[in-house]
């Protein structure tokens, strides 16, 4: 698969602050790419440069093989963006919003009408077309945001924390639609999120900290590289757990030990059978990867 | 071109559907109407009657034509600028709520956006001002109609030029604003201040000479003066037929701001048009140049 996005040695400074520091990575066509980092890590700056909303200080950005510096009108046509907060016009109806945005891509009259109808069926908002966007619920509005981003059949869909604040049902619907689109249209999805479980299906993950890449790979390779196994022991005393000599945290009804590998977990069970009466072994999750790679927790970000 | 038209349509719809923005734009004319109904009408009437020779009695029709013309010119001259400023706030609102980002991620050229905002603001203001003009014409028809057909067309021309002025001026200022707080502050200053500096609340001739000279440096003043002249021209001409001397009529015109002087030199009607049209062209040129500069800066 070819690279649909290539970022080479990208740098952006705001005064003395280096927001993005010599960043290089690529995104393959059709993949779900997750771009992670706490607030201020440089994610939004990178996305803004990618969308040509912000000028870069150094480096190069290629979309589908074309440098943004050569022709941003072409590269912009390849992008559909769902912003963190809805940027639609609250006083206008859904239809008026979509028609005005479709015009920006040269979609008018029948072409425009057909595409809006198609998206309304796909995202299940046909009954909302005549309602003002300001009167919609958060979930309904998000569906319209995604429809707006998809109006012109973009090759790349940029989702900037698309499901923040949404109910589980709407999140599930959005992910189903996005997943279908990826399959049917070979669409590349560039995702930033604070929900680590949304990255488990990603083909490639980049974790950013202070404007630099601190980890990248598939979810499995990152888990193998950054986390071990977790053994949760129930009905034991803290003294007994402490005596095992592994880092642990308190867990409802017991304690959670962090072990470097499955092998060391097995050895521990064999060595201390009296403690392993009620226990479970799990692999580390993406939250653990993030914590290990950055030393920071995304849980704090979600709370903000 | 279709893209620009779609942007204009969106901007106009948004202005008329956004109740806060729409109603804010009507604050100044509304204040003027309230002031007129409560006391300004009487002030206009009394100050005009003070210029008349003793013993001369005017019919209610003539008096209504003059005072009504003064009110009409005040409302229209102020509205052309304040409504333009408020309708143009959409530009800043789009920056504040992030809608502009949605446009900038699209391949649409920034120049199309700038033109879209300008023409939409111009059209929205024209719609409101033309509606206001129709209401004023109906009002004048009741209290005293002395307008010739030429006066009506000249009033429409004045509206056109003043709206161009208001739109261009606010478009330039809005380029430097980016938050709702800033537009609220700017809107308050314009809404409360423009009525005074344009002589809508009180004739400029009643200000101190220093202030008169300062106001004479503001191009909008000449638009107000033109509007006043055309709204009152017919009724004032009627005074001549009643035997009022030409000197007295000239003094009345000066006191009502129908003619205006620049540091002691009276500016002719043609001169006022020259200043207004020149200012319109200059402001539009500045707006275009500022946009070109910003686009070049963004490309770097």
Coordinates of C-alpha atoms in Angstrom, one line a residue:
Chain A
X1 CA 0.0 0.0 0.0
X2 CA 1.2 3.5 -0.9
X3 CA 1.7 6.3 1.6
X4 CA -1.2 8.7 1.5
X5 CA 0.3 11.1 4.0
X6 CA 4.0 11.7 4.4
X7 CA 5.3 14.1 7.0
X8 CA 9.0 14.8 6.8
X9 CA 11.0 16.7 9.5
X10 CA 8.0 18.9 10.4
X11 CA 8.8 21.7 12.8
X12 CA 6.6 24.4 14.2
X13 CA 7.5 26.9 16.9
X14 CA 5.3 29.4 18.8
X15 CA 7.8 31.9 20.0
X16 CA 10.2 30.0 22.2
X17 CA 7.9 27.0 22.5
X18 CA 8.6 24.1 20.1
X19 CA 5.2 22.6 19.4
X20 CA 6.3 20.1 16.8
X21 CA 9.9 19.1 16.8
X22 CA 11.4 17.4 13.6
X23 CA 8.4 15.1 13.3
X24 CA 8.4 12.4 10.6
X25 CA 5.9 9.7 9.9
X26 CA 3.7 8.3 7.2
X27 CA 0.2 7.0 6.9
X28 CA -0.7 4.2 4.4
X29 CA -3.7 4.3 2.2
X30 CA -6.8 2.8 3.7
X31 CA -5.5 2.4 7.2
X32 CA -6.8 3.5 10.5
X33 CA -4.1 5.7 11.9
X34 CA -4.2 6.8 15.6
X35 CA -2.3 9.9 16.6
X36 CA -2.1 10.0 20.4
X37 CA -0.8 12.5 22.9
X38 CA -1.9 14.6 25.9
X39 CA -3.1 18.1 25.3
X40 CA -0.2 20.3 24.2
X41 CA 1.8 17.3 22.8
X42 CA 1.6 18.7 19.3
X43 CA -1.4 16.8 17.8
X44 CA -3.6 19.7 17.0
X45 CA -0.6 21.7 15.6
X46 CA 0.3 18.8 13.3
X47 CA -3.3 18.4 12.2
X48 CA -3.6 22.2 11.6
X49 CA -0.5 22.1 9.4
X50 CA -1.8 19.0 7.6
X51 CA -5.0 20.9 6.8
X52 CA -3.1 24.0 5.8
X53 CA -4.6 26.0 8.6
X54 CA -1.3 26.8 10.1
X55 CA 2.0 27.6 8.4
X56 CA 5.0 25.3 9.3
X57 CA 8.4 26.5 10.1
X58 CA 10.3 23.6 8.5
X59 CA 9.7 20.3 6.9
X60 CA 7.4 18.9 4.2
X61 CA 3.9 17.5 4.1
X62 CA 2.8 15.4 1.2
X63 CA -0.8 14.3 0.7
X64 CA -1.3 11.5 -1.9
X65 CA 2.2 12.3 -3.2
X66 CA 1.6 16.0 -3.7
X67 CA 3.4 18.5 -1.6
X68 CA 1.1 21.0 0.1
X69 CA 3.5 23.8 -0.9
X70 CA 3.0 22.9 -4.6
X71 CA -0.8 22.9 -4.7
X72 CA -2.8 23.1 -1.5
X73 CA -6.1 23.3 -3.4
X74 CA -5.6 19.7 -4.7
X75 CA -4.4 18.4 -1.3
X76 CA -7.3 20.0 0.5
X77 CA -9.7 18.2 -1.7
X78 CA -8.4 14.9 -0.4
X79 CA -9.1 15.8 3.2
X80 CA -12.4 15.6 5.1
X81 CA -12.1 17.0 8.7
X82 CA -14.2 16.5 11.7
X83 CA -13.2 19.1 14.2
X84 CA -13.1 18.6 18.0
X85 CA -16.1 21.0 18.3
X86 CA -18.8 21.4 15.8
X87 CA -18.2 24.2 13.4
X88 CA -21.5 24.2 11.6
X89 CA -23.9 27.1 11.6
X90 CA -26.2 26.7 14.6
X91 CA -29.0 28.9 13.2
X92 CA -29.2 27.2 9.8
X93 CA -30.9 23.8 9.2
X94 CA -28.9 20.7 8.5
X95 CA -29.7 20.9 4.8
X96 CA -28.7 24.5 4.6
X97 CA -25.4 23.7 6.3
X98 CA -24.6 20.8 4.1
X99 CA -25.6 22.7 0.9
X100 CA -23.4 25.6 1.8
X101 CA -20.4 23.4 2.6
X102 CA -20.9 21.2 -0.5
X103 CA -20.7 24.3 -2.6
X104 CA -17.1 24.8 -1.3
X105 CA -16.2 21.6 -3.2
X106 CA -18.1 22.5 -6.4
X107 CA -21.1 20.3 -5.5
X108 CA -24.3 21.9 -6.6
X109 CA -27.9 21.1 -7.5
X110 CA -28.6 17.4 -8.2
X111 CA -25.1 16.2 -7.4
X112 CA -25.3 18.0 -4.0
X113 CA -28.9 16.7 -3.3
X114 CA -28.0 13.1 -4.2
X115 CA -24.9 13.1 -2.0
X116 CA -26.7 14.6 1.0
X117 CA -29.5 12.0 0.6
X118 CA -26.8 9.3 0.4
X119 CA -25.1 10.5 3.6
X120 CA -28.4 11.0 5.4
X121 CA -29.2 7.3 4.7
X122 CA -25.8 6.2 5.7
X123 CA -25.6 8.2 8.9
X124 CA -29.3 8.0 9.7
X125 CA -30.3 11.7 9.8
X126 CA -32.9 12.0 7.0
X127 CA -35.5 13.1 9.5
X128 CA -33.2 15.9 10.8
X129 CA -32.5 17.7 7.5
X130 CA -35.0 20.5 8.1
X131 CA -34.1 21.1 11.7
X132 CA -31.6 23.8 12.8
X133 CA -28.3 22.4 13.9
X134 CA -28.5 24.3 17.2
X135 CA -31.6 22.3 18.2
X136 CA -29.9 18.9 17.7
X137 CA -28.4 16.7 20.5
X138 CA -24.6 16.3 20.7
X139 CA -24.8 12.9 19.0
X140 CA -27.0 14.1 16.2
X141 CA -24.8 17.1 15.6
X142 CA -21.7 14.8 15.4
X143 CA -23.4 12.7 12.7
X144 CA -23.9 15.9 10.7
X145 CA -20.3 16.9 11.3
X146 CA -19.1 13.6 9.9
X147 CA -21.5 14.0 6.9
X148 CA -20.1 17.4 6.2
X149 CA -16.6 16.0 6.2
X150 CA -17.6 13.2 3.8
X151 CA -19.5 15.4 1.3
X152 CA -16.8 15.5 -1.3
X153 CA -15.7 11.8 -1.1
X154 CA -12.4 12.6 0.6
X155 CA -9.6 10.0 0.5
X156 CA -8.5 10.9 4.1
X157 CA -10.9 11.5 7.0
X158 CA -9.3 13.4 9.9
X159 CA -11.2 12.8 13.1
X160 CA -10.1 15.1 15.9
X161 CA -11.5 13.5 19.1
X162 CA -14.7 12.7 17.3
X163 CA -16.5 10.8 20.1
X164 CA -15.7 13.0 23.1
X165 CA -18.9 13.5 25.1
X166 CA -21.0 11.1 23.1
X167 CA -23.2 8.4 24.5
X168 CA -22.0 4.8 23.8
X169 CA -24.8 4.1 21.3
X170 CA -23.8 7.1 19.1
X171 CA -20.1 6.2 19.5
X172 CA -20.9 2.7 18.3
X173 CA -22.9 4.0 15.3
X174 CA -20.2 6.4 14.3
X175 CA -17.5 3.7 14.4
X176 CA -19.7 1.3 12.5
X177 CA -20.2 3.9 9.7
X178 CA -16.5 4.8 9.6
X179 CA -15.5 1.2 9.5
X180 CA -17.9 0.6 6.6
X181 CA -16.6 3.6 4.7
X182 CA -13.0 2.4 5.2
X183 CA -13.9 -0.9 3.6
X184 CA -16.1 0.4 0.8
X185 CA -14.2 3.4 -0.2
X186 CA -10.6 2.5 0.9
X187 CA -10.7 5.7 3.0
X188 CA -7.8 6.4 5.3
X189 CA -8.8 7.5 8.8
X190 CA -6.5 9.8 10.8
X191 CA -7.7 9.7 14.4
X192 CA -6.9 11.5 17.5
X193 CA -8.8 10.4 20.6
X194 CA -8.7 10.2 24.4
X195 CA -10.5 6.9 24.4
X196 CA -7.7 4.3 24.2
X197 CA -10.1 1.5 23.4
X198 CA -10.9 3.2 20.1
X199 CA -7.3 2.6 19.1
X200 CA -7.3 -1.1 19.5
X201 CA -8.4 -1.6 15.9
X202 CA -5.9 0.9 14.6
X203 CA -3.4 -0.3 12.0
X204 CA -0.7 2.0 13.1
X205 CA -0.3 4.2 16.2
X206 CA 1.9 7.2 16.8
X207 CA 2.3 8.5 20.3
X208 CA 3.5 12.1 20.6
X209 CA 5.0 13.8 23.6
X210 CA 6.3 17.4 23.7
X211 CA 6.2 17.6 19.9
X212 CA 8.3 14.4 19.3
X213 CA 7.3 10.8 18.6
X214 CA 8.0 8.7 21.7
X215 CA 6.5 5.4 20.4
X216 CA 4.9 4.0 17.2
X217 CA 3.8 0.7 15.8
X218 CA 0.8 -1.6 15.7
X219 CA -1.3 -2.0 18.9
X220 CA 0.2 -5.5 19.4
X221 CA 3.9 -4.4 18.9
X222 CA 3.3 -1.4 21.3
X223 CA 1.8 -3.7 23.9
X224 CA 4.7 -6.1 23.6
X225 CA 7.2 -3.4 23.7
X226 CA 5.8 -1.2 26.5
X227 CA 3.7 -3.4 28.7
X228 CA 4.0 -6.8 30.3
X229 CA 1.2 -8.9 31.9
X230 CA -1.0 -7.9 34.7
X231 CA -1.9 -10.3 37.4
X232 CA -4.8 -9.4 39.7
X233 CA -4.8 -11.2 43.0
X234 CA -7.9 -11.3 45.1
X235 CA -8.3 -12.1 48.8
X236 CA -4.7 -11.5 49.8
X237 CA -3.0 -9.1 52.1
X238 CA -0.9 -6.2 50.9
X239 CA 2.1 -7.4 52.9
X240 CA 2.0 -10.7 50.9
X241 CA 1.8 -8.8 47.6
X242 CA 4.5 -6.4 48.5
X243 CA 6.8 -9.4 49.4
X244 CA 6.6 -10.6 45.8
X245 CA 8.8 -7.7 44.8
X246 CA 6.9 -6.5 41.7
X247 CA 5.2 -3.1 41.2
X248 CA 1.5 -3.2 42.1
X249 CA -1.5 -1.0 42.5
X250 CA -4.6 -1.4 44.6
X251 CA -7.6 -2.9 42.8
X252 CA -11.2 -3.4 44.0
X253 CA -11.1 -6.5 46.1
X254 CA -7.3 -7.1 45.6
X255 CA -4.1 -5.9 44.1
X256 CA -2.8 -5.6 40.5
X257 CA 0.8 -6.7 39.9
X258 CA 2.7 -5.6 36.8
X259 CA 5.0 -8.3 35.4
X260 CA 7.5 -8.1 32.6
X261 CA 6.2 -11.1 30.6
X262 CA 3.8 -14.0 30.6
X263 CA 6.7 -16.3 31.5
X264 CA 7.5 -14.4 34.6
X265 CA 3.8 -14.5 35.6
X266 CA 3.8 -18.3 35.2
X267 CA 7.0 -18.6 37.3
X268 CA 5.4 -16.4 40.0
X269 CA 2.3 -18.7 40.1
X270 CA 4.4 -21.8 40.4
X271 CA 6.6 -20.3 43.1
X272 CA 3.7 -19.0 45.3
X273 CA 0.7 -21.3 44.7
X274 CA -0.7 -20.4 48.2
X275 CA -1.4 -16.8 47.0
X276 CA -2.9 -17.7 43.6
X277 CA -6.2 -19.1 44.7
X278 CA -8.4 -16.3 43.1
X279 CA -6.6 -14.4 40.3
X280 CA -6.7 -13.3 36.7
X281 CA -4.0 -12.6 34.1
X282 CA -4.4 -9.9 31.5
X283 CA -2.3 -8.3 28.8
X284 CA -1.5 -4.6 29.2
X285 CA -3.9 -2.2 27.4
X286 CA -3.3 0.9 25.3
X287 CA -3.6 3.1 28.4
X288 CA -0.7 1.2 29.9
X289 CA 1.3 1.6 26.7
X290 CA 0.6 5.3 26.7
X291 CA 1.6 5.6 30.4
X292 CA 4.8 3.6 29.8
X293 CA 5.7 5.6 26.7
X294 CA 5.0 9.1 28.0
X295 CA 4.9 8.8 31.8
X296 CA 1.6 10.5 31.6
X297 CA -2.0 9.3 31.7
X298 CA -4.7 10.0 29.2
X299 CA -7.2 9.4 31.9
X300 CA -6.4 12.9 33.3
X301 CA -7.1 14.4 29.9
X302 CA -10.5 12.7 29.6
X303 CA -11.4 14.2 32.9
X304 CA -10.6 17.7 31.7
Chain B
X1 CA -18.7 32.3 -9.2
X2 CA -21.3 29.8 -8.0
X3 CA -19.2 29.2 -4.9
X4 CA -19.1 32.9 -4.1
X5 CA -22.9 33.0 -4.6
X6 CA -23.4 30.1 -2.3
X7 CA -21.2 31.8 0.4
X8 CA -23.2 35.0 0.0
X9 CA -26.5 33.1 0.3
X10 CA -25.2 31.4 3.5
X11 CA -24.0 34.6 5.0
X12 CA -27.2 36.5 4.3
X13 CA -29.4 33.6 5.7
X14 CA -27.2 33.4 8.8
X15 CA -27.6 37.2 9.4
X16 CA -31.3 37.2 9.2
X17 CA -31.7 33.9 11.1
X18 CA -29.4 34.9 13.9
X19 CA -31.8 36.9 16.0
X20 CA -29.1 38.4 18.3
X21 CA -27.1 39.7 15.3
X22 CA -30.2 40.9 13.5
X23 CA -31.7 42.7 16.4
X24 CA -28.4 44.3 17.5
X25 CA -28.1 45.8 14.1
X26 CA -31.5 47.5 14.6
X27 CA -30.6 49.0 18.0
X28 CA -29.5 52.4 16.7
X29 CA -32.4 53.1 14.4
X30 CA -34.7 51.8 17.2
X31 CA -33.1 54.2 19.7
X32 CA -33.5 57.0 17.2
X33 CA -37.2 56.2 16.8
X34 CA -37.7 56.1 20.6
X35 CA -35.8 59.4 21.1
X36 CA -37.9 61.0 18.3
X37 CA -41.2 59.8 19.7
X38 CA -40.3 61.0 23.2
X39 CA -38.6 64.3 22.7
X40 CA -36.4 64.6 19.6
X41 CA -39.3 65.3 17.3
X42 CA -40.2 68.3 19.4
X43 CA -36.5 69.5 19.6
X44 CA -36.3 69.3 15.8
X45 CA -39.5 71.2 15.4
X46 CA -38.7 73.9 17.9
X47 CA -35.1 74.4 16.6
X48 CA -36.5 74.7 13.1
X49 CA -39.3 77.2 14.1
X50 CA -36.7 79.3 15.9
X51 CA -35.2 80.1 12.5
X52 CA -38.4 81.4 11.0
X53 CA -39.3 85.1 10.8
X54 CA -41.7 86.1 13.5
X55 CA -45.3 86.0 12.4
X56 CA -44.8 83.4 9.8
X57 CA -47.1 80.4 10.3
X58 CA -46.4 77.1 8.6
X59 CA -48.9 74.5 7.7
X60 CA -48.6 71.2 9.6
X61 CA -47.9 69.6 6.2
X62 CA -44.8 71.7 5.6
X63 CA -43.6 71.3 9.1
X64 CA -44.2 67.6 9.0
X65 CA -42.3 67.4 5.7
X66 CA -39.3 69.1 7.2
X67 CA -39.2 67.3 10.6
X68 CA -40.1 64.0 9.0
X69 CA -37.4 64.5 6.4
X70 CA -34.9 65.2 9.2
X71 CA -35.9 62.0 11.0
X72 CA -35.8 60.0 7.8
X73 CA -32.4 61.2 6.9
X74 CA -31.1 60.5 10.4
X75 CA -32.5 57.0 10.5
X76 CA -31.2 56.1 7.0
X77 CA -27.8 57.7 7.4
X78 CA -27.2 56.0 10.8
X79 CA -28.7 52.6 9.6
X80 CA -26.5 52.4 6.5
X81 CA -23.4 52.3 8.7
X82 CA -24.5 50.7 11.9
X83 CA -26.4 47.9 10.2
X84 CA -23.5 47.3 7.9
X85 CA -21.2 47.0 10.9
X86 CA -23.4 44.6 12.7
X87 CA -24.2 42.4 9.7
X88 CA -20.5 42.2 9.0
X89 CA -19.9 40.8 12.5
X90 CA -20.6 37.5 10.9
X91 CA -16.9 37.6 9.7
X92 CA -15.7 37.8 13.3
X93 CA -18.3 35.4 14.6
X94 CA -17.1 32.8 12.1
X95 CA -13.6 33.3 13.5
X96 CA -14.8 33.1 17.1
X97 CA -16.9 29.9 16.7
X98 CA -14.5 28.2 14.3
X99 CA -16.7 28.1 11.2
X100 CA -13.9 29.8 9.3
X101 CA -11.7 26.7 9.9
X102 CA -14.4 24.7 8.1
X103 CA -14.0 27.0 5.1
X104 CA -10.2 27.1 5.2
X105 CA -9.9 23.3 5.1
X106 CA -11.8 23.4 1.8
X107 CA -10.1 24.2 -1.5
X108 CA -12.1 27.5 -1.8
X109 CA -9.8 30.5 -2.4
X110 CA -9.6 32.9 0.6
X111 CA -10.4 35.7 -1.8
X112 CA -13.8 34.1 -2.5
X113 CA -14.5 34.1 1.2
X114 CA -13.6 37.8 1.5
X115 CA -15.8 38.7 -1.4
X116 CA -18.6 36.5 0.0
X117 CA -18.5 38.3 3.3
X118 CA -18.4 41.8 1.7
X119 CA -21.2 41.3 -0.7
X120 CA -23.4 39.5 1.8
X121 CA -22.9 42.2 4.4
X122 CA -23.7 44.8 1.7
X123 CA -26.8 43.0 0.5
X124 CA -28.1 42.4 4.1
X125 CA -27.7 46.1 4.9
X126 CA -29.2 47.2 1.6
X127 CA -32.3 45.0 2.3
X128 CA -32.8 46.5 5.8
X129 CA -32.1 50.1 4.6
X130 CA -34.3 49.8 1.6
X131 CA -37.1 48.5 3.8
X132 CA -36.5 51.4 6.3
X133 CA -36.6 53.8 3.3
X134 CA -39.9 52.4 2.2
X135 CA -41.3 52.8 5.7
X136 CA -39.9 56.4 5.9
X137 CA -41.5 57.2 2.4
X138 CA -44.9 56.0 3.7
X139 CA -44.5 58.0 6.8
X140 CA -43.6 61.1 4.8
X141 CA -46.6 60.6 2.6
X142 CA -48.7 60.9 5.8
X143 CA -47.0 63.8 7.5
X144 CA -45.9 65.9 4.4
X145 CA -44.6 64.6 1.1
X146 CA -42.5 67.1 -0.8
X147 CA -40.0 64.8 -2.5
X148 CA -39.5 65.0 -6.2
X149 CA -38.8 61.7 -8.2
X150 CA -35.2 62.9 -8.5
X151 CA -34.9 63.2 -4.7
X152 CA -36.2 59.7 -4.3
X153 CA -33.5 58.3 -6.6
X154 CA -30.8 60.4 -5.0
X155 CA -31.8 59.1 -1.6
X156 CA -31.4 55.6 -3.0
X157 CA -28.0 56.5 -4.4
X158 CA -27.0 57.9 -1.0
X159 CA -28.1 54.7 0.7
X160 CA -26.1 52.7 -1.8
X161 CA -22.9 54.8 -1.2
X162 CA -23.3 54.9 2.5
X163 CA -23.8 51.2 2.7
X164 CA -20.7 50.7 0.6
X165 CA -18.9 52.9 3.0
X166 CA -20.2 51.2 6.2
X167 CA -19.5 47.7 4.7
X168 CA -15.9 48.6 3.6
X169 CA -15.0 50.3 6.9
X170 CA -16.3 47.5 9.0
X171 CA -14.8 44.8 6.8
X172 CA -11.3 46.4 7.4
X173 CA -11.8 46.7 11.1
X174 CA -13.2 43.2 11.4
X175 CA -10.0 41.8 9.9
X176 CA -8.3 42.7 13.2
X177 CA -11.1 41.3 15.5
X178 CA -11.4 37.7 16.4
X179 CA -13.5 37.3 19.5
X180 CA -17.2 37.9 20.5
X181 CA -16.0 40.3 23.2
X182 CA -14.3 42.5 20.7
X183 CA -17.3 42.7 18.4
X184 CA -19.5 43.4 21.3
X185 CA -17.3 46.3 22.3
X186 CA -16.9 47.6 18.8
X187 CA -20.6 47.3 18.1
X188 CA -21.4 49.2 21.3
X189 CA -19.0 52.0 20.3
X190 CA -20.4 52.3 16.8
X191 CA -24.0 52.0 17.8
X192 CA -23.8 54.6 20.4
X193 CA -21.2 56.9 18.9
X194 CA -22.1 57.0 15.2
X195 CA -25.5 58.7 15.8
X196 CA -23.7 61.6 17.4
X197 CA -20.8 62.0 15.0
X198 CA -23.1 61.7 12.0
X199 CA -25.3 64.4 13.4
X200 CA -28.3 62.1 13.6
X201 CA -29.2 62.8 17.2
X202 CA -28.2 66.5 17.1
X203 CA -27.3 68.6 14.1
X204 CA -23.6 69.0 13.7
X205 CA -24.1 72.8 13.4
X206 CA -25.0 72.8 17.1
X207 CA -21.6 71.3 18.1
X208 CA -18.6 73.5 19.0
X209 CA -16.5 74.8 16.1
X210 CA -13.6 72.5 17.1
X211 CA -15.8 69.5 17.1
X212 CA -17.4 70.6 13.8
X213 CA -14.0 70.6 12.2
X214 CA -13.2 67.2 13.6
X215 CA -16.5 65.8 12.3
X216 CA -15.9 67.4 9.0
X217 CA -12.8 65.2 8.6
X218 CA -15.0 62.1 8.8
X219 CA -16.1 61.0 5.3
X220 CA -19.4 59.6 6.6
X221 CA -20.5 63.1 7.6
X222 CA -20.7 64.0 3.9
X223 CA -23.0 61.0 3.3
X224 CA -25.3 62.1 6.1
X225 CA -25.3 65.7 4.8
X226 CA -26.2 64.4 1.3
X227 CA -29.0 62.3 2.7
X228 CA -30.3 65.1 4.8
X229 CA -30.3 67.5 1.8
X230 CA -32.2 65.0 -0.4
X231 CA -34.7 64.1 2.3
X232 CA -35.5 67.7 3.1
X233 CA -34.9 69.4 -0.3
X234 CA -38.5 69.4 -1.3
X235 CA -39.9 70.7 2.0
X236 CA -37.3 73.4 2.2
X237 CA -38.0 74.5 -1.4
X238 CA -41.6 74.9 -0.3
X239 CA -40.4 77.5 2.2
X240 CA -39.1 79.7 -0.6
X241 CA -42.5 79.7 -2.2
X242 CA -43.9 80.9 1.1
X243 CA -41.7 84.0 0.8
X244 CA -38.9 83.2 3.1
X245 CA -35.7 85.0 2.0
X246 CA -33.0 83.0 0.4
X247 CA -30.5 84.0 3.1
X248 CA -32.8 82.6 5.8
X249 CA -33.2 79.4 3.8
X250 CA -29.5 79.0 3.4
X251 CA -29.1 79.5 7.1
X252 CA -31.8 76.9 7.8
X253 CA -30.0 74.4 5.4
X254 CA -26.8 75.0 7.2
X255 CA -28.3 74.6 10.6
X256 CA -29.9 71.4 9.6
X257 CA -26.7 70.0 8.1
X258 CA -28.1 70.0 4.6
X259 CA -24.9 71.8 3.6
X260 CA -21.6 71.3 5.4
X261 CA -18.4 73.2 5.6
X262 CA -14.9 72.0 5.7
X263 CA -12.8 74.4 7.8
X264 CA -14.9 77.3 6.8
X265 CA -15.3 76.3 3.1
X266 CA -18.8 75.2 2.1
X267 CA -18.6 71.8 0.4
X268 CA -20.9 71.5 -2.7
X269 CA -23.2 68.5 -3.3
X270 CA -20.8 67.3 -6.0
X271 CA -17.9 67.7 -3.7
X272 CA -19.7 65.6 -1.0
X273 CA -20.3 62.9 -3.6
X274 CA -16.7 63.1 -4.6
X275 CA -15.5 62.6 -1.0
X276 CA -18.0 59.8 -0.4
X277 CA -17.3 57.9 -3.6
X278 CA -13.5 58.4 -3.2
X279 CA -13.7 57.1 0.4
X280 CA -15.7 54.1 -0.8
X281 CA -13.1 53.3 -3.4
X282 CA -10.2 53.9 -1.1
X283 CA -11.7 51.6 1.7
X284 CA -12.4 48.8 -0.8
X285 CA -8.9 49.1 -2.1
X286 CA -7.5 48.9 1.4
X287 CA -9.7 45.9 2.2
X288 CA -8.5 44.1 -1.0
X289 CA -4.8 44.9 -0.3
X290 CA -5.1 43.8 3.3
X291 CA -6.6 40.5 2.2
X292 CA -3.9 40.0 -0.4
X293 CA -1.2 40.7 2.2
X294 CA -2.8 38.2 4.6
X295 CA -3.0 35.5 1.9
X296 CA 0.6 36.0 1.0
X297 CA 1.6 35.9 4.7
X298 CA -0.4 32.7 5.2
X299 CA 1.3 31.0 2.2
X300 CA 4.8 31.5 3.7

